[in-house]
């Protein structure tokens, strides 16, 4: 197994921080007391979201966090985990787009998910993962 480039560690840590922040966002949006304290427009968006989109959001952020942890542990199973997380992102973004149109944060989430999957496949191909 080859030693990863220093950028590998930066990508994995930044990706983990990104997905942990998303996980906290998910937890806040699924807590009824927290949602009740949000502005009415936010409440309408959260309450109007389809259950499958909420599930996709959860798969996206928690799956992405697990994928980043697996990257940090240099495990090749990170690649299929990122694939599943990206599928969850696509579901969440599809629903957000129907509710609010194309939102820059949704596009950014999809790009981050795709970039992490891409980077993990490169890391696997370079034998940085076992």
mmCIF file of N, CA, C and O in Angstrom, residues 12-71:
data_model
loop_
_atom_site.group_PDB
_atom_site.id
_atom_site.type_symbol
_atom_site.label_atom_id
_atom_site.label_comp_id
_atom_site.label_asym_id
_atom_site.label_seq_id
_atom_site.Cartn_x
_atom_site.Cartn_y
_atom_site.Cartn_z
ATOM 1 N N UNK A 12 -10.043 14.555 3.341
ATOM 2 C CA UNK A 12 -10.837 13.712 4.231
ATOM 3 C C UNK A 12 -11.324 14.484 5.458
ATOM 4 O O UNK A 12 -12.487 14.359 5.858
ATOM 5 N N UNK A 13 -10.467 15.306 6.042
ATOM 6 C CA UNK A 13 -10.851 16.066 7.240
ATOM 7 C C UNK A 13 -11.864 17.159 6.891
ATOM 8 O O UNK A 13 -12.872 17.326 7.587
ATOM 9 N N UNK A 14 -11.621 17.890 5.823
ATOM 10 C CA UNK A 14 -12.565 18.942 5.414
ATOM 11 C C UNK A 14 -13.913 18.318 5.043
ATOM 12 O O UNK A 14 -14.971 18.842 5.412
ATOM 13 N N UNK A 15 -13.882 17.190 4.339
ATOM 14 C CA UNK A 15 -15.121 16.483 4.008
ATOM 15 C C UNK A 15 -15.861 16.032 5.255
ATOM 16 O O UNK A 15 -17.095 16.126 5.330
ATOM 17 N N UNK A 16 -15.125 15.551 6.247
ATOM 18 C CA UNK A 16 -15.754 15.117 7.500
ATOM 19 C C UNK A 16 -16.401 16.297 8.211
ATOM 20 O O UNK A 16 -17.539 16.194 8.677
ATOM 21 N N UNK A 17 -15.704 17.417 8.278
ATOM 22 C CA UNK A 17 -16.274 18.613 8.915
ATOM 23 C C UNK A 17 -17.543 19.039 8.178
ATOM 24 O O UNK A 17 -18.570 19.346 8.802
ATOM 25 N N UNK A 18 -17.499 19.060 6.847
ATOM 26 C CA UNK A 18 -18.662 19.422 6.034
ATOM 27 C C UNK A 18 -19.854 18.528 6.365
ATOM 28 O O UNK A 18 -20.967 19.000 6.578
ATOM 29 N N UNK A 19 -19.618 17.214 6.413
ATOM 30 C CA UNK A 19 -20.718 16.283 6.650
ATOM 31 C C UNK A 19 -21.182 16.287 8.104
ATOM 32 O O UNK A 19 -22.364 16.044 8.369
ATOM 33 N N UNK A 20 -20.298 16.577 9.037
ATOM 34 C CA UNK A 20 -20.739 16.703 10.434
ATOM 35 C C UNK A 20 -21.631 17.928 10.604
ATOM 36 O O UNK A 20 -22.627 17.885 11.342
ATOM 37 N N UNK A 21 -21.289 19.024 9.917
ATOM 38 C CA UNK A 21 -22.157 20.205 9.961
ATOM 39 C C UNK A 21 -23.513 19.879 9.323
ATOM 40 O O UNK A 21 -24.564 20.286 9.834
ATOM 41 N N UNK A 22 -23.501 19.126 8.234
ATOM 42 C CA UNK A 22 -24.751 18.697 7.609
ATOM 43 C C UNK A 22 -25.556 17.791 8.525
ATOM 44 O O UNK A 22 -26.788 17.877 8.570
ATOM 45 N N UNK A 23 -24.868 16.929 9.274
ATOM 46 C CA UNK A 23 -25.555 16.040 10.212
ATOM 47 C C UNK A 23 -26.232 16.841 11.318
ATOM 48 O O UNK A 23 -27.367 16.540 11.711
ATOM 49 N N UNK A 24 -25.548 17.869 11.813
ATOM 50 C CA UNK A 24 -26.164 18.741 12.822
ATOM 51 C C UNK A 24 -27.370 19.468 12.243
ATOM 52 O O UNK A 24 -28.402 19.611 12.912
ATOM 53 N N UNK A 25 -27.270 19.916 11.001
ATOM 54 C CA UNK A 25 -28.387 20.563 10.320
ATOM 55 C C UNK A 25 -29.567 19.597 10.209
ATOM 56 O O UNK A 25 -30.711 19.971 10.466
ATOM 57 N N UNK A 26 -29.287 18.353 9.850
ATOM 58 C CA UNK A 26 -30.343 17.340 9.754
ATOM 59 C C UNK A 26 -31.017 17.142 11.107
ATOM 60 O O UNK A 26 -32.253 17.111 11.188
ATOM 61 N N UNK A 27 -30.221 17.007 12.151
ATOM 62 C CA UNK A 27 -30.780 16.793 13.495
ATOM 63 C C UNK A 27 -31.656 17.973 13.902
ATOM 64 O O UNK A 27 -32.751 17.789 14.454
ATOM 65 N N UNK A 28 -31.197 19.195 13.614
ATOM 66 C CA UNK A 28 -31.995 20.375 13.938
ATOM 67 C C UNK A 28 -33.312 20.376 13.159
ATOM 68 O O UNK A 28 -34.359 20.721 13.712
ATOM 69 N N UNK A 29 -33.261 19.997 11.888
ATOM 70 C CA UNK A 29 -34.465 20.038 11.065
ATOM 71 C C UNK A 29 -35.448 18.916 11.369
ATOM 72 O O UNK A 29 -36.602 18.984 10.944
ATOM 73 N N UNK A 30 -35.014 17.904 12.086
ATOM 74 C CA UNK A 30 -35.929 16.828 12.461
ATOM 75 C C UNK A 30 -36.368 16.936 13.924
ATOM 76 O O UNK A 30 -37.122 16.097 14.392
ATOM 77 N N UNK A 31 -35.929 17.987 14.611
ATOM 78 C CA UNK A 31 -36.345 18.239 15.994
ATOM 79 C C UNK A 31 -37.499 19.234 15.969
ATOM 80 O O UNK A 31 -37.330 20.390 15.569
ATOM 81 N N UNK A 32 -38.676 18.787 16.401
ATOM 82 C CA UNK A 32 -39.870 19.626 16.326
ATOM 83 C C UNK A 32 -39.739 20.928 17.114
ATOM 84 O O UNK A 32 -40.210 21.975 16.672
ATOM 85 N N UNK A 33 -39.107 20.871 18.273
ATOM 86 C CA UNK A 33 -38.945 22.086 19.087
ATOM 87 C C UNK A 33 -38.044 23.102 18.387
ATOM 88 O O UNK A 33 -38.325 24.300 18.417
ATOM 89 N N UNK A 34 -36.991 22.635 17.769
ATOM 90 C CA UNK A 34 -36.074 23.528 17.056
ATOM 91 C C UNK A 34 -36.759 24.139 15.842
ATOM 92 O O UNK A 34 -36.627 25.338 15.585
ATOM 93 N N UNK A 35 -37.491 23.319 15.099
ATOM 94 C CA UNK A 35 -38.189 23.810 13.907
ATOM 95 C C UNK A 35 -39.230 24.862 14.301
ATOM 96 O O UNK A 35 -39.400 25.866 13.607
ATOM 97 N N UNK A 36 -39.899 24.660 15.418
ATOM 98 C CA UNK A 36 -40.925 25.610 15.875
ATOM 99 C C UNK A 36 -40.334 26.991 16.167
ATOM 100 O O UNK A 36 -41.050 27.993 16.111
ATOM 101 N N UNK A 37 -39.045 27.066 16.462
ATOM 102 C CA UNK A 37 -38.392 28.343 16.755
ATOM 103 C C UNK A 37 -37.855 29.027 15.502
ATOM 104 O O UNK A 37 -37.410 30.170 15.568
ATOM 105 N N UNK A 38 -37.912 28.359 14.374
ATOM 106 C CA UNK A 38 -37.398 28.922 13.126
ATOM 107 C C UNK A 38 -38.429 29.864 12.513
ATOM 108 O O UNK A 38 -39.621 29.783 12.827
ATOM 109 N N UNK A 39 -37.985 30.742 11.603
ATOM 110 C CA UNK A 39 -38.938 31.591 10.892
ATOM 111 C C UNK A 39 -39.976 30.739 10.142
ATOM 112 O O UNK A 39 -39.697 29.607 9.741
ATOM 113 N N UNK A 40 -41.144 31.306 9.955
ATOM 114 C CA UNK A 40 -42.245 30.568 9.333
ATOM 115 C C UNK A 40 -41.896 30.043 7.939
ATOM 116 O O UNK A 40 -42.275 28.928 7.576
ATOM 117 N N UNK A 41 -41.139 30.815 7.177
ATOM 118 C CA UNK A 41 -40.769 30.364 5.835
ATOM 119 C C UNK A 41 -39.906 29.102 5.898
ATOM 120 O O UNK A 41 -40.062 28.197 5.074
ATOM 121 N N UNK A 42 -38.994 29.016 6.881
ATOM 122 C CA UNK A 42 -38.169 27.818 7.043
ATOM 123 C C UNK A 42 -39.036 26.632 7.454
ATOM 124 O O UNK A 42 -38.849 25.515 6.979
ATOM 125 N N UNK A 43 -39.974 26.901 8.364
ATOM 126 C CA UNK A 43 -40.860 25.830 8.818
ATOM 127 C C UNK A 43 -41.667 25.263 7.655
ATOM 128 O O UNK A 43 -41.848 24.047 7.563
ATOM 129 N N UNK A 44 -42.137 26.134 6.773
ATOM 130 C CA UNK A 44 -42.926 25.676 5.625
ATOM 131 C C UNK A 44 -42.083 24.787 4.710
ATOM 132 O O UNK A 44 -42.560 23.761 4.221
ATOM 133 N N UNK A 45 -40.829 25.159 4.507
ATOM 134 C CA UNK A 45 -39.949 24.363 3.646
ATOM 135 C C UNK A 45 -39.678 23.000 4.281
ATOM 136 O O UNK A 45 -39.784 21.958 3.629
ATOM 137 N N UNK A 46 -39.333 23.016 5.564
ATOM 138 C CA UNK A 46 -39.012 21.763 6.258
ATOM 139 C C UNK A 46 -40.236 20.857 6.337
ATOM 140 O O UNK A 46 -40.152 19.658 6.052
ATOM 141 N N UNK A 47 -41.385 21.424 6.695
ATOM 142 C CA UNK A 47 -42.601 20.620 6.827
ATOM 143 C C UNK A 47 -43.170 20.201 5.477
ATOM 144 O O UNK A 47 -43.904 19.219 5.390
ATOM 145 N N UNK A 48 -42.829 20.919 4.415
ATOM 146 C CA UNK A 48 -43.310 20.582 3.079
ATOM 147 C C UNK A 48 -42.446 19.571 2.352
ATOM 148 O O UNK A 48 -42.802 19.092 1.277
ATOM 149 N N UNK A 49 -41.325 19.249 2.950
ATOM 150 C CA UNK A 49 -40.399 18.304 2.307
ATOM 151 C C UNK A 49 -40.969 16.888 2.380
ATOM 152 O O UNK A 49 -41.499 16.464 3.412
ATOM 153 N N UNK A 50 -40.843 16.180 1.284
ATOM 154 C CA UNK A 50 -41.311 14.789 1.230
ATOM 155 C C UNK A 50 -40.469 13.910 2.156
ATOM 156 O O UNK A 50 -39.285 14.181 2.381
ATOM 157 N N UNK A 51 -41.088 12.853 2.675
ATOM 158 C CA UNK A 51 -40.383 11.946 3.590
ATOM 159 C C UNK A 51 -39.172 11.317 2.901
ATOM 160 O O UNK A 51 -38.114 11.147 3.521
ATOM 161 N N UNK A 52 -39.307 10.985 1.616
ATOM 162 C CA UNK A 52 -38.185 10.372 0.897
ATOM 163 C C UNK A 52 -37.029 11.350 0.758
ATOM 164 O O UNK A 52 -35.868 10.948 0.735
ATOM 165 N N UNK A 53 -37.337 12.645 0.678
ATOM 166 C CA UNK A 53 -36.278 13.647 0.577
ATOM 167 C C UNK A 53 -35.572 13.826 1.918
ATOM 168 O O UNK A 53 -34.352 14.003 1.963
ATOM 169 N N UNK A 54 -36.339 13.761 3.003
ATOM 170 C CA UNK A 54 -35.731 13.830 4.332
ATOM 171 C C UNK A 54 -34.821 12.620 4.542
ATOM 172 O O UNK A 54 -33.719 12.747 5.069
ATOM 173 N N UNK A 55 -35.282 11.457 4.104
ATOM 174 C CA UNK A 55 -34.449 10.250 4.192
ATOM 175 C C UNK A 55 -33.192 10.416 3.344
ATOM 176 O O UNK A 55 -32.088 10.058 3.779
ATOM 177 N N UNK A 56 -33.341 10.965 2.146
ATOM 178 C CA UNK A 56 -32.181 11.218 1.285
ATOM 179 C C UNK A 56 -31.195 12.164 1.933
ATOM 180 O O UNK A 56 -29.978 11.962 1.855
ATOM 181 N N UNK A 57 -31.701 13.205 2.581
ATOM 182 C CA UNK A 57 -30.863 14.163 3.299
ATOM 183 C C UNK A 57 -30.065 13.446 4.386
ATOM 184 O O UNK A 57 -28.856 13.628 4.521
ATOM 185 N N UNK A 58 -30.737 12.585 5.153
ATOM 186 C CA UNK A 58 -30.054 11.836 6.213
ATOM 187 C C UNK A 58 -28.993 10.897 5.665
ATOM 188 O O UNK A 58 -27.871 10.829 6.183
ATOM 189 N N UNK A 59 -29.330 10.178 4.605
ATOM 190 C CA UNK A 59 -28.367 9.267 3.979
ATOM 191 C C UNK A 59 -27.169 10.060 3.462
ATOM 192 O O UNK A 59 -26.013 9.634 3.594
ATOM 193 N N UNK A 60 -27.450 11.216 2.901
ATOM 194 C CA UNK A 60 -26.389 12.058 2.344
ATOM 195 C C UNK A 60 -25.395 12.491 3.421
ATOM 196 O O UNK A 60 -24.180 12.285 3.271
ATOM 197 N N UNK A 61 -25.893 13.095 4.486
ATOM 198 C CA UNK A 61 -24.972 13.670 5.472
ATOM 199 C C UNK A 61 -24.324 12.617 6.369
ATOM 200 O O UNK A 61 -23.120 12.673 6.629
ATOM 201 N N UNK A 62 -25.109 11.650 6.826
ATOM 202 C CA UNK A 62 -24.522 10.622 7.696
ATOM 203 C C UNK A 62 -23.645 9.659 6.879
ATOM 204 O O UNK A 62 -22.579 9.260 7.322
ATOM 205 N N UNK A 63 -24.099 9.325 5.675
ATOM 206 C CA UNK A 63 -23.286 8.480 4.804
ATOM 207 C C UNK A 63 -21.986 9.155 4.415
ATOM 208 O O UNK A 63 -20.928 8.527 4.378
ATOM 209 N N UNK A 64 -22.052 10.453 4.119
ATOM 210 C CA UNK A 64 -20.844 11.206 3.789
ATOM 211 C C UNK A 64 -19.872 11.259 4.954
ATOM 212 O O UNK A 64 -18.650 11.137 4.761
ATOM 213 N N UNK A 65 -20.403 11.431 6.169
ATOM 214 C CA UNK A 65 -19.529 11.453 7.356
ATOM 215 C C UNK A 65 -18.855 10.093 7.546
ATOM 216 O O UNK A 65 -17.642 10.017 7.793
ATOM 217 N N UNK A 66 -19.625 9.016 7.388
ATOM 218 C CA UNK A 66 -19.046 7.670 7.509
ATOM 219 C C UNK A 66 -18.005 7.454 6.408
ATOM 220 O O UNK A 66 -16.918 6.908 6.661
ATOM 221 N N UNK A 67 -18.303 7.901 5.198
ATOM 222 C CA UNK A 67 -17.347 7.775 4.097
ATOM 223 C C UNK A 67 -16.038 8.488 4.401
ATOM 224 O O UNK A 67 -14.954 7.962 4.129
ATOM 225 N N UNK A 68 -16.125 9.676 4.978
ATOM 226 C CA UNK A 68 -14.908 10.428 5.319
ATOM 227 C C UNK A 68 -14.124 9.745 6.440
ATOM 228 O O UNK A 68 -12.893 9.718 6.408
ATOM 229 N N UNK A 69 -14.836 9.187 7.400
ATOM 230 C CA UNK A 69 -14.152 8.440 8.462
ATOM 231 C C UNK A 69 -13.444 7.226 7.858
ATOM 232 O O UNK A 69 -12.294 6.927 8.208
ATOM 233 N N UNK A 70 -14.107 6.547 6.929
ATOM 234 C CA UNK A 70 -13.484 5.405 6.258
ATOM 235 C C UNK A 70 -12.271 5.840 5.437
ATOM 236 O O UNK A 70 -11.277 5.114 5.361
ATOM 237 N N UNK A 71 -12.345 7.024 4.826
ATOM 238 C CA UNK A 71 -11.170 7.555 4.125
ATOM 239 C C UNK A 71 -10.020 7.756 5.107
ATOM 240 O O UNK A 71 -8.878 7.384 4.823
#
